[in-house]
């Protein structure tokens, strides 16, 4: 109810403001003497203040940038406008055209630091700022995509390729294991945890940004607080960094209406290397040879005969079956051949419209925008539709009293597909995995264990329904959702006396997410259920209040800025899930859950958490040279055990020395600015589930009398009265440098942070009844170096060339796990693989754990083929095969013995091997000299041979942006890279298994060992028999180098010149064409190495069933009236 | 003016601060506090139901379930295909780091603590909260369930920490192992309390006096073999089992397949079983997945990571593709049936009921009626490679998948009868009359077909002979009657023939491997999970594992 009122209120307010403020278009005028036009940055500037120096006379430019003022000759006119350098021009005649130069000085840039702002030159902490121009260039649905590779020390990884896919942001590395590693987002003062919101229900693990309803083009700036001096002000929630988002505000002056629109076309950026139709034919025919015995008999279950004949045709003369050759044979009726990757994707259209109004006068400023986006996903049927409104108004009631109100309302209607599925088999994987694994050609032979559509004769699912026709999944299954979000902030401030201001803010947030999914009764796992419909709701609300006193005072050479804040926030959330199975009325399911055969039990949940804080910060500047920032926050959080453990202090101190203001550097021709920084502080992390400190029982019902469900309860958690937050201590050394009048600026930082008292799910002896208990134990370290550079290489009147570059390194290391050496983690994607990630003391988070693939056992490894040449061995092996008869294949001859010294596989008894089985590299697992370090192999491949086979954290990453403008043209190129990170290609593993002939394969199987290809290094075929594979382990061959260099965006724009603008009565018009994801250079064979599916922060860099990545061509217009 | 403004500011401050007591307390409306729950009889009943759930979670086939993992794999009933994750158990190549064993160990102790919590907390309730009779009855139910878990623990690992109470503090969590004798004594104590405080009835899934006595009889019988090896328990076992028989609460179902249908799950033959229901109620079991014919689930098949029947149990095959001497294994190696591991004859109703000799998709294609045609009709006797265990019969189409509503038997009356015969034979006092009222009752039932009674010559009655002969016959009968119900491994161990049984195990699938060469005597018990040894310095690994 509250939510409804708020959203109604906000919409009416918004509309009222649009109407109200559009009429503010005011022109002040006096008797004309001097006329002129003011332009700036290619735009006619309305609202520029024009004043006569030394007099109280002034004017403002009108809608078209025109002004009139009565002035005497030789009067000096002062033109001032926010964002531009103030210009003074002497009156010489009756006309005066002025071109204002934008104020690019980064030093005077205002940086939002939380509970206040400072000028960049006064900053003692490490803060990266990204401005709206940069945010608007790459158009992703949520803002995260736009800040990728823009800020040093901020790693942004896209979860997958879908239209509103979530991103994972890591600021200076992951600090925690079981608590969240997501930064705190602060949107116009409202604190919000940065984790993704689930957009899938029942199946799949896709997620979207918590700020997906906020149109990124409404953001004025994003300030990313990185070091402890900056983040400690957010206390118990600051340890993962803080992303402060400030939405656009109006500027005093004439009001302005702008219209923006773009049209985009997205296409599949790359294809996975899988077998085509002929490739699949060859694979199947290699898998099963044809034997004349099939003409007369059907040995075994008939499967061998089917496999032998399904992609062969009888030779008309001999009657013997020969392989199909698509290039040289004709087939009647034609064969059914599909490229499923093509079939499921499309050229997806994105349409975006935005209308905004902004402006104000000396007392009141406002900005309001409404935007609509319709973005199709490149996989058919997927896409989002978003309505987003944003408004911002501040007003000075009088000299002392000021009030403001801003908000954001958004609505997203999403249609999607299952991706990043937890499991596979029976069509449980998403449409992408099914498109990869579903056979690209249908055999004309009917096989009773397959399922066919009775009407079209098309294959629905292969043997046992394992893999499903992806087009059928797209047309039958749905995965839809609706998200509503509202954020409202309001404040009043009052200057009690000169320099001392009291401010009270009230902030509210509501979010409601509804996801619903339908899984068809026609195929797959849901077929046996008669179809399944699931609806889930997730509602949350949060209310925060903040009261602050701030004091600003100059004492000659000394400046003081102090702030004290009392803040509290309460969050509530509720979830509800209902599901039904067994639908008999066609096309009536999701919206008629009650009419199903079985209605599943409804699941509901509610959580509440709260935080209460006192904080203070002091900034002191002496002689413009010595800067000190000190802050202290005292936080109480409900997540921890009642009493003392709920409360803690988070202090920080930052020092800076502006050496460039020392006499010996003043006026230096090269160094225009130089500052050394040092900071130290402590911040915390509270992000664990609620109630973890309390003892609890959970529902545990049971069935009596065959079918009577009886409610029950069972103990699930032990109380922990000592649970408190994680603490991260961080030291930062920094240098900022400006050269040649700040045409080149750079910033370098080194940091060292250590997180202790981790909120760790620590294993305890399970005889206690508990596998893990949340305790404050453990130590994780992150150290890194960041460098960023901004250079105005050319800065002429007509030609401007700006370059921006940043690079970061981070070294993450787990130092202590509370006594344990390691924890294993199993990633999503199923396939029986377990423990494929490890958290191990001395190693980095994100380590992948598994076996080293060593190709296959070859003839040389066997006693039976000892001393034979390759030809002799092949002949002997073929002779053994021929002896089997009945069309039986060599891959069932598990009767060979490995030579002494050849590593054996613990799952296969020696004497039952054959050439072509998977071979692994034996690892050093035996400690012969007792020094605690393994130094010998044991000759057996088993779990002990699993080791770290990859790390998903990059050695360095960064980005570079070039902005070039010539007259009215502008051109920009944005690039990004990551180096040294591994990606775990789990999708490929599913398509590389040569034991199962029914599914399509990756190209890698072309190199499978066979007697005809005895130098093949990929695992040979096996008819469900031992392939030598150890299915429970990850293999290093599926760990690929994920390094990449990407041209993320190229944009070419044209701004209409002044005279043309005047003709069409516009103040600004820019047309542009743009390409997102232009090109990527990488060795990675999957869709894109910038991937990390699933919600588990302990399995980064995972590519399993991921939505593919698009390349987008856009053309757009920005017009201002 | 100034005053007015200050006044306004104070007002605003108050408004925004909104004083509130316990601002930092998390309301616990979505969790259950046992302290507040256990103040009435109703609360105590709810909490006791949780003990049933906990026990079911580890013993029955909410996968992985102890009955299946311990009692069926690694004995002479099934063979596992190459892709099975349970391969190391089947092949006897278990290492202490094996994931299945670790999971089962962990789940066992998690459940044990939950049951202990019921025993402790319900047992500590005061008379103003619950009457003594009600309290003792609920405590007795929980102690019966605790005995089930402890019996599973001591059977599988032998040397296990004995947890007598709920864990209530994070201190002193490292506990040393007790001897098997100590664990057995604790089980005995629990079951005696249970039988003394429970009523005699079938129970519909609740613990009863009969269930407690039957389990006590089973436990005593097990104590006659490894590792206790005390023959004096035969007599104690006899007393308990005789009491169950004499109670007249239980009886055999007249038609064998009727025991395993959904229609009458808590039938007169069920002494204690674990309740499941579904689908989609989070109350489903897995016997439909673990055991069932090949094929898609829509057609009634059990898809997934399942296992194949051991041919040596399955008996003769006559269908297409089964040419040659069925008594020869693959590659012509001689089969090795032991006197205590005889195969089914084709006309034993139990082979028809317990083994699927067909691929359901084929039957589905021909319009077969399920499951009758699979048991009796023309689609039987597919190629042997497709034979699978199939005891609890899904209807077609199966609406269950991995979510089977069938209850899973723990102790059946047939088991009680066979145990009784065994207890008597162990004391050398099995008479022909005893055999007739136990083993021969089951054989007579096995000859009963839907429309006829097969001739006795096809499945002759047991004529009591030497003690060894009787023991072999009883053990063999137990496999035929109780296969896939999870007791075979305990039975073989108790009779001292576990090694011989593995030695005879005959792989059907070329890729299933042969457990026999890998077996070493220490593998009669499982290794203590390595993860547990790592964090509990007081634990000692079972002999022979490292």
PDB file of N, CA and C in Angstrom, chain A residues 301 448 464 494 502 528 545 547 568 600-601 606 610 638-639 642 646 691 697 700-702 705-707 712-715 718 764 766-768 909 1024-1026, chain B residues 5 13 16 18 23-27 30 32 46-47 50 53 56 83 105 109 113-114 163 167 204 265 274-277 280 296 359 362 365 399 511 518 532 535:
ATOM      1  N   UNK A 301      20.792 -54.562 -28.619  1.00  0.00           N
ATOM      2  CA  UNK A 301      19.475 -53.951 -28.517  1.00  0.00           C
ATOM      3  C   UNK A 301      19.067 -53.293 -29.814  1.00  0.00           C
ATOM      4  N   UNK A 448      13.168 -45.518 -32.191  1.00  0.00           N
ATOM      5  CA  UNK A 448      12.045 -45.458 -31.251  1.00  0.00           C
ATOM      6  C   UNK A 448      12.403 -44.827 -29.905  1.00  0.00           C
ATOM      7  N   UNK A 464      16.208 -40.744 -24.674  1.00  0.00           N
ATOM      8  CA  UNK A 464      15.849 -40.498 -23.275  1.00  0.00           C
ATOM      9  C   UNK A 464      15.557 -39.035 -22.964  1.00  0.00           C
ATOM     10  N   UNK A 494      19.301  23.791   6.971  1.00  0.00           N
ATOM     11  CA  UNK A 494      19.143  25.119   7.547  1.00  0.00           C
ATOM     12  C   UNK A 494      20.483  25.564   8.096  1.00  0.00           C
ATOM     13  N   UNK A 502      22.591  22.569   9.400  1.00  0.00           N
ATOM     14  CA  UNK A 502      21.923  21.345   9.834  1.00  0.00           C
ATOM     15  C   UNK A 502      21.137  20.810   8.650  1.00  0.00           C
ATOM     16  N   UNK A 528       7.115 -34.981 -17.796  1.00  0.00           N
ATOM     17  CA  UNK A 528       6.575 -35.973 -16.875  1.00  0.00           C
ATOM     18  C   UNK A 528       5.653 -35.338 -15.842  1.00  0.00           C
ATOM     19  N   UNK A 545      17.057   7.353   7.491  1.00  0.00           N
ATOM     20  CA  UNK A 545      17.027   8.752   7.908  1.00  0.00           C
ATOM     21  C   UNK A 545      18.440   9.189   8.228  1.00  0.00           C
ATOM     22  N   UNK A 547      20.660  12.676   9.741  1.00  0.00           N
ATOM     23  CA  UNK A 547      20.694  14.050  10.240  1.00  0.00           C
ATOM     24  C   UNK A 547      22.131  14.455  10.398  1.00  0.00           C
ATOM     25  N   UNK A 568      20.174   6.114  10.411  1.00  0.00           N
ATOM     26  CA  UNK A 568      19.689   4.759  10.620  1.00  0.00           C
ATOM     27  C   UNK A 568      18.885   4.281   9.427  1.00  0.00           C
ATOM     28  N   UNK A 600       1.747 -27.025  -5.712  1.00  0.00           N
ATOM     29  CA  UNK A 600       2.840 -27.251  -4.759  1.00  0.00           C
ATOM     30  C   UNK A 600       2.667 -26.371  -3.531  1.00  0.00           C
ATOM     31  N   UNK A 601       3.286 -26.781  -2.425  1.00  0.00           N
ATOM     32  CA  UNK A 601       3.196 -25.923  -1.242  1.00  0.00           C
ATOM     33  C   UNK A 601       3.783 -24.539  -1.530  1.00  0.00           C
ATOM     34  N   UNK A 606      10.302 -13.899   5.276  1.00  0.00           N
ATOM     35  CA  UNK A 606      10.395 -12.464   5.542  1.00  0.00           C
ATOM     36  C   UNK A 606      11.645 -12.189   6.354  1.00  0.00           C
ATOM     37  N   UNK A 610      18.566  -4.027  10.290  1.00  0.00           N
ATOM     38  CA  UNK A 610      18.668  -2.595  10.535  1.00  0.00           C
ATOM     39  C   UNK A 610      20.090  -2.213  10.899  1.00  0.00           C
ATOM     40  N   UNK A 638      22.088  -5.091  13.087  1.00  0.00           N
ATOM     41  CA  UNK A 638      21.221  -6.126  13.645  1.00  0.00           C
ATOM     42  C   UNK A 638      21.656  -7.529  13.257  1.00  0.00           C
ATOM     43  N   UNK A 639      22.587  -7.638  12.316  1.00  0.00           N
ATOM     44  CA  UNK A 639      22.939  -8.968  11.829  1.00  0.00           C
ATOM     45  C   UNK A 639      23.750  -9.775  12.836  1.00  0.00           C
ATOM     46  N   UNK A 642      23.240  -9.868  19.733  1.00  0.00           N
ATOM     47  CA  UNK A 642      22.802  -8.694  20.482  1.00  0.00           C
ATOM     48  C   UNK A 642      23.870  -8.257  21.479  1.00  0.00           C
ATOM     49  N   UNK A 646      27.296  -6.051  18.327  1.00  0.00           N
ATOM     50  CA  UNK A 646      26.593  -5.328  17.269  1.00  0.00           C
ATOM     51  C   UNK A 646      27.253  -3.996  16.954  1.00  0.00           C
ATOM     52  N   UNK A 691      19.812 -13.513  10.790  1.00  0.00           N
ATOM     53  CA  UNK A 691      19.582 -14.503  11.872  1.00  0.00           C
ATOM     54  C   UNK A 691      20.757 -15.441  12.133  1.00  0.00           C
ATOM     55  N   UNK A 697      15.265 -23.448  14.507  1.00  0.00           N
ATOM     56  CA  UNK A 697      14.771 -24.691  13.927  1.00  0.00           C
ATOM     57  C   UNK A 697      14.092 -24.330  12.618  1.00  0.00           C
ATOM     58  N   UNK A 700      10.228 -29.127   9.088  1.00  0.00           N
ATOM     59  CA  UNK A 700      10.678 -30.462   8.701  1.00  0.00           C
ATOM     60  C   UNK A 700       9.473 -31.400   8.759  1.00  0.00           C
ATOM     61  N   UNK A 701       8.630 -31.280   7.780  1.00  0.00           N
ATOM     62  CA  UNK A 701       7.408 -32.093   7.765  1.00  0.00           C
ATOM     63  C   UNK A 701       7.694 -33.532   7.372  1.00  0.00           C
ATOM     64  N   UNK A 702       6.692 -34.371   7.578  1.00  0.00           N
ATOM     65  CA  UNK A 702       6.878 -35.798   7.320  1.00  0.00           C
ATOM     66  C   UNK A 702       5.547 -36.403   6.898  1.00  0.00           C
ATOM     67  N   UNK A 705       0.976 -42.463   7.394  1.00  0.00           N
ATOM     68  CA  UNK A 705      -0.151 -43.167   6.774  1.00  0.00           C
ATOM     69  C   UNK A 705      -0.114 -43.133   5.248  1.00  0.00           C
ATOM     70  N   UNK A 706       1.091 -43.136   4.705  1.00  0.00           N
ATOM     71  CA  UNK A 706       1.239 -43.214   3.256  1.00  0.00           C
ATOM     72  C   UNK A 706       1.179 -41.885   2.549  1.00  0.00           C
ATOM     73  N   UNK A 707       0.337 -40.971   3.062  1.00  0.00           N
ATOM     74  CA  UNK A 707       0.205 -39.721   2.303  1.00  0.00           C
ATOM     75  C   UNK A 707      -0.206 -38.505   3.134  1.00  0.00           C
ATOM     76  N   UNK A 712       6.383 -30.477  10.910  1.00  0.00           N
ATOM     77  CA  UNK A 712       7.404 -30.787  11.905  1.00  0.00           C
ATOM     78  C   UNK A 712       8.431 -29.684  11.938  1.00  0.00           C
ATOM     79  N   UNK A 713       9.325 -29.754  12.927  1.00  0.00           N
ATOM     80  CA  UNK A 713      10.401 -28.766  13.013  1.00  0.00           C
ATOM     81  C   UNK A 713      11.655 -29.453  13.511  1.00  0.00           C
ATOM     82  N   UNK A 714      12.781 -28.966  13.049  1.00  0.00           N
ATOM     83  CA  UNK A 714      14.042 -29.612  13.381  1.00  0.00           C
ATOM     84  C   UNK A 714      15.129 -28.551  13.533  1.00  0.00           C
ATOM     85  N   UNK A 715      16.029 -28.789  14.463  1.00  0.00           N
ATOM     86  CA  UNK A 715      17.055 -27.784  14.768  1.00  0.00           C
ATOM     87  C   UNK A 715      18.010 -27.655  13.579  1.00  0.00           C
ATOM     88  N   UNK A 718      23.103 -23.489  15.400  1.00  0.00           N
ATOM     89  CA  UNK A 718      23.612 -23.292  16.745  1.00  0.00           C
ATOM     90  C   UNK A 718      23.788 -21.788  16.959  1.00  0.00           C
ATOM     91  N   UNK A 764      33.221 -27.400  11.180  1.00  0.00           N
ATOM     92  CA  UNK A 764      33.464 -27.937  12.519  1.00  0.00           C
ATOM     93  C   UNK A 764      33.274 -29.440  12.411  1.00  0.00           C
ATOM     94  N   UNK A 766      31.656 -32.617  12.155  1.00  0.00           N
ATOM     95  CA  UNK A 766      30.224 -32.710  11.849  1.00  0.00           C
ATOM     96  C   UNK A 766      29.506 -33.609  12.860  1.00  0.00           C
ATOM     97  N   UNK A 767      30.291 -34.296  13.688  1.00  0.00           N
ATOM     98  CA  UNK A 767      29.667 -35.063  14.767  1.00  0.00           C
ATOM     99  C   UNK A 767      28.877 -34.134  15.691  1.00  0.00           C
ATOM    100  N   UNK A 768      29.172 -32.844  15.607  1.00  0.00           N
ATOM    101  CA  UNK A 768      28.409 -31.859  16.384  1.00  0.00           C
ATOM    102  C   UNK A 768      27.004 -31.687  15.829  1.00  0.00           C
ATOM    103  N   UNK A 909      40.331 -50.510 -13.513  1.00  0.00           N
ATOM    104  CA  UNK A 909      41.241 -51.576 -13.095  1.00  0.00           C
ATOM    105  C   UNK A 909      42.251 -51.866 -14.202  1.00  0.00           C
ATOM    106  N   UNK A1024      29.572 -45.683 -23.673  1.00  0.00           N
ATOM    107  CA  UNK A1024      29.111 -45.631 -22.299  1.00  0.00           C
ATOM    108  C   UNK A1024      30.051 -46.369 -21.372  1.00  0.00           C
ATOM    109  N   UNK A1025      31.054 -46.980 -21.961  1.00  0.00           N
ATOM    110  CA  UNK A1025      32.024 -47.724 -21.167  1.00  0.00           C
ATOM    111  C   UNK A1025      33.068 -46.796 -20.601  1.00  0.00           C
ATOM    112  N   UNK A1026      34.065 -47.340 -19.933  1.00  0.00           N
ATOM    113  CA  UNK A1026      35.051 -46.443 -19.337  1.00  0.00           C
ATOM    114  C   UNK A1026      35.826 -45.724 -20.441  1.00  0.00           C
TER     115      UNK A1026
ATOM    116  N   UNK B   5      11.885  28.687  14.198  1.00  0.00           N
ATOM    117  CA  UNK B   5      12.690  27.797  13.366  1.00  0.00           C
ATOM    118  C   UNK B   5      13.292  26.662  14.181  1.00  0.00           C
ATOM    119  N   UNK B  13      13.492  16.762  13.416  1.00  0.00           N
ATOM    120  CA  UNK B  13      14.438  15.759  13.909  1.00  0.00           C
ATOM    121  C   UNK B  13      13.705  14.583  14.522  1.00  0.00           C
ATOM    122  N   UNK B  16      12.036  12.444  11.915  1.00  0.00           N
ATOM    123  CA  UNK B  16      12.927  11.604  11.127  1.00  0.00           C
ATOM    124  C   UNK B  16      13.612  10.529  11.957  1.00  0.00           C
ATOM    125  N   UNK B  18      12.379   9.103  14.710  1.00  0.00           N
ATOM    126  CA  UNK B  18      11.349   8.123  15.044  1.00  0.00           C
ATOM    127  C   UNK B  18      11.794   7.109  16.073  1.00  0.00           C
ATOM    128  N   UNK B  23      15.799  -1.264  18.063  1.00  0.00           N
ATOM    129  CA  UNK B  23      15.922  -1.003  16.632  1.00  0.00           C
ATOM    130  C   UNK B  23      16.806  -2.045  15.956  1.00  0.00           C
ATOM    131  N   UNK B  24      17.781  -2.561  16.690  1.00  0.00           N
ATOM    132  CA  UNK B  24      18.722  -3.489  16.066  1.00  0.00           C
ATOM    133  C   UNK B  24      18.372  -4.956  16.264  1.00  0.00           C
ATOM    134  N   UNK B  25      17.167  -5.239  16.709  1.00  0.00           N
ATOM    135  CA  UNK B  25      16.739  -6.632  16.840  1.00  0.00           C
ATOM    136  C   UNK B  25      16.127  -7.094  15.531  1.00  0.00           C
ATOM    137  N   UNK B  26      16.530  -8.271  15.064  1.00  0.00           N
ATOM    138  CA  UNK B  26      15.890  -8.809  13.865  1.00  0.00           C
ATOM    139  C   UNK B  26      14.665  -9.607  14.293  1.00  0.00           C
ATOM    140  N   UNK B  27      13.487  -9.227  13.837  1.00  0.00           N
ATOM    141  CA  UNK B  27      12.305 -10.014  14.192  1.00  0.00           C
ATOM    142  C   UNK B  27      12.427 -11.404  13.565  1.00  0.00           C
ATOM    143  N   UNK B  30      10.266 -15.546  10.559  1.00  0.00           N
ATOM    144  CA  UNK B  30      10.443 -16.582   9.553  1.00  0.00           C
ATOM    145  C   UNK B  30      11.340 -17.718  10.045  1.00  0.00           C
ATOM    146  N   UNK B  32      11.939 -20.660  13.404  1.00  0.00           N
ATOM    147  CA  UNK B  32      11.232 -21.286  14.515  1.00  0.00           C
ATOM    148  C   UNK B  32      12.196 -21.380  15.696  1.00  0.00           C
ATOM    149  N   UNK B  46       5.171 -31.652  17.133  1.00  0.00           N
ATOM    150  CA  UNK B  46       5.767 -31.046  15.928  1.00  0.00           C
ATOM    151  C   UNK B  46       7.270 -31.296  15.913  1.00  0.00           C
ATOM    152  N   UNK B  47       7.883 -31.120  17.069  1.00  0.00           N
ATOM    153  CA  UNK B  47       9.337 -31.279  17.144  1.00  0.00           C
ATOM    154  C   UNK B  47       9.738 -32.739  16.918  1.00  0.00           C
ATOM    155  N   UNK B  50       9.922 -33.730  13.351  1.00  0.00           N
ATOM    156  CA  UNK B  50      11.226 -33.351  12.792  1.00  0.00           C
ATOM    157  C   UNK B  50      12.249 -34.466  12.889  1.00  0.00           C
ATOM    158  N   UNK B  53      11.671 -36.828  10.015  1.00  0.00           N
ATOM    159  CA  UNK B  53      12.201 -36.224   8.791  1.00  0.00           C
ATOM    160  C   UNK B  53      13.721 -36.365   8.743  1.00  0.00           C
ATOM    161  N   UNK B  56      14.649 -40.042   8.075  1.00  0.00           N
ATOM    162  CA  UNK B  56      14.353 -40.372   6.677  1.00  0.00           C
ATOM    163  C   UNK B  56      15.403 -39.795   5.731  1.00  0.00           C
ATOM    164  N   UNK B  83      29.730 -44.716 -15.716  1.00  0.00           N
ATOM    165  CA  UNK B  83      29.594 -43.295 -15.394  1.00  0.00           C
ATOM    166  C   UNK B  83      29.101 -43.057 -13.968  1.00  0.00           C
ATOM    167  N   UNK B 105      28.248 -39.523   5.842  1.00  0.00           N
ATOM    168  CA  UNK B 105      28.719 -39.315   7.217  1.00  0.00           C
ATOM    169  C   UNK B 105      28.205 -37.995   7.766  1.00  0.00           C
ATOM    170  N   UNK B 109      25.324 -37.438  10.905  1.00  0.00           N
ATOM    171  CA  UNK B 109      25.520 -36.752  12.181  1.00  0.00           C
ATOM    172  C   UNK B 109      24.652 -35.501  12.300  1.00  0.00           C
ATOM    173  N   UNK B 113      22.070 -35.297  15.418  1.00  0.00           N
ATOM    174  CA  UNK B 113      21.952 -34.165  16.335  1.00  0.00           C
ATOM    175  C   UNK B 113      20.506 -33.667  16.415  1.00  0.00           C
ATOM    176  N   UNK B 114      19.827 -33.709  15.297  1.00  0.00           N
ATOM    177  CA  UNK B 114      18.425 -33.272  15.300  1.00  0.00           C
ATOM    178  C   UNK B 114      17.574 -34.212  16.148  1.00  0.00           C
ATOM    179  N   UNK B 163      27.422 -39.953  19.895  1.00  0.00           N
ATOM    180  CA  UNK B 163      26.887 -38.660  20.331  1.00  0.00           C
ATOM    181  C   UNK B 163      25.575 -38.917  21.068  1.00  0.00           C
ATOM    182  N   UNK B 167      24.229 -31.019  20.514  1.00  0.00           N
ATOM    183  CA  UNK B 167      25.309 -30.048  20.694  1.00  0.00           C
ATOM    184  C   UNK B 167      24.691 -28.680  20.989  1.00  0.00           C
ATOM    185  N   UNK B 204       1.156 -46.943  10.955  1.00  0.00           N
ATOM    186  CA  UNK B 204       1.041 -46.046   9.798  1.00  0.00           C
ATOM    187  C   UNK B 204       2.285 -45.194   9.562  1.00  0.00           C
ATOM    188  N   UNK B 265       0.318 -48.387   0.953  1.00  0.00           N
ATOM    189  CA  UNK B 265       1.720 -48.315   1.349  1.00  0.00           C
ATOM    190  C   UNK B 265       1.967 -48.819   2.763  1.00  0.00           C
ATOM    191  N   UNK B 274       9.631 -45.679   5.809  1.00  0.00           N
ATOM    192  CA  UNK B 274       9.776 -44.234   5.754  1.00  0.00           C
ATOM    193  C   UNK B 274       8.760 -43.653   4.788  1.00  0.00           C
ATOM    194  N   UNK B 275       8.043 -42.652   5.251  1.00  0.00           N
ATOM    195  CA  UNK B 275       6.956 -42.087   4.472  1.00  0.00           C
ATOM    196  C   UNK B 275       7.443 -41.072   3.445  1.00  0.00           C
ATOM    197  N   UNK B 276       6.970 -41.266   2.234  1.00  0.00           N
ATOM    198  CA  UNK B 276       7.221 -40.269   1.183  1.00  0.00           C
ATOM    199  C   UNK B 276       5.903 -39.954   0.517  1.00  0.00           C
ATOM    200  N   UNK B 277       5.841 -38.777  -0.057  1.00  0.00           N
ATOM    201  CA  UNK B 277       4.678 -38.480  -0.865  1.00  0.00           C
ATOM    202  C   UNK B 277       5.045 -37.381  -1.851  1.00  0.00           C
ATOM    203  N   UNK B 280       6.256 -33.029  -5.951  1.00  0.00           N
ATOM    204  CA  UNK B 280       6.418 -31.581  -5.772  1.00  0.00           C
ATOM    205  C   UNK B 280       6.006 -31.069  -4.405  1.00  0.00           C
ATOM    206  N   UNK B 296      12.568 -43.212 -20.769  1.00  0.00           N
ATOM    207  CA  UNK B 296      12.218 -41.878 -20.287  1.00  0.00           C
ATOM    208  C   UNK B 296      11.164 -41.974 -19.192  1.00  0.00           C
ATOM    209  N   UNK B 359      13.005 -52.243 -21.946  1.00  0.00           N
ATOM    210  CA  UNK B 359      13.203 -50.802 -22.092  1.00  0.00           C
ATOM    211  C   UNK B 359      11.816 -50.203 -22.284  1.00  0.00           C
ATOM    212  N   UNK B 362      10.259 -48.976 -25.605  1.00  0.00           N
ATOM    213  CA  UNK B 362       9.826 -49.962 -26.589  1.00  0.00           C
ATOM    214  C   UNK B 362       8.413 -50.448 -26.252  1.00  0.00           C
ATOM    215  N   UNK B 365       5.970 -47.826 -27.160  1.00  0.00           N
ATOM    216  CA  UNK B 365       5.715 -47.762 -28.600  1.00  0.00           C
ATOM    217  C   UNK B 365       4.701 -48.823 -29.039  1.00  0.00           C
ATOM    218  N   UNK B 399       4.437 -39.591 -13.184  1.00  0.00           N
ATOM    219  CA  UNK B 399       4.436 -38.145 -12.973  1.00  0.00           C
ATOM    220  C   UNK B 399       5.482 -37.742 -11.953  1.00  0.00           C
ATOM    221  N   UNK B 511      31.974 -52.364 -18.799  1.00  0.00           N
ATOM    222  CA  UNK B 511      32.671 -51.247 -18.183  1.00  0.00           C
ATOM    223  C   UNK B 511      32.427 -51.149 -16.691  1.00  0.00           C
ATOM    224  N   UNK B 518      40.034 -55.932  -6.167  1.00  0.00           N
ATOM    225  CA  UNK B 518      40.386 -54.775  -5.344  1.00  0.00           C
ATOM    226  C   UNK B 518      40.134 -55.012  -3.861  1.00  0.00           C
ATOM    227  N   UNK B 532      36.876 -35.123   7.917  1.00  0.00           N
ATOM    228  CA  UNK B 532      36.535 -35.163   9.331  1.00  0.00           C
ATOM    229  C   UNK B 532      37.790 -35.392  10.179  1.00  0.00           C
ATOM    230  N   UNK B 535      39.750 -32.132  10.769  1.00  0.00           N
ATOM    231  CA  UNK B 535      39.345 -31.126  11.748  1.00  0.00           C
ATOM    232  C   UNK B 535      39.049 -31.718  13.126  1.00  0.00           C
TER     233      UNK B 535
END
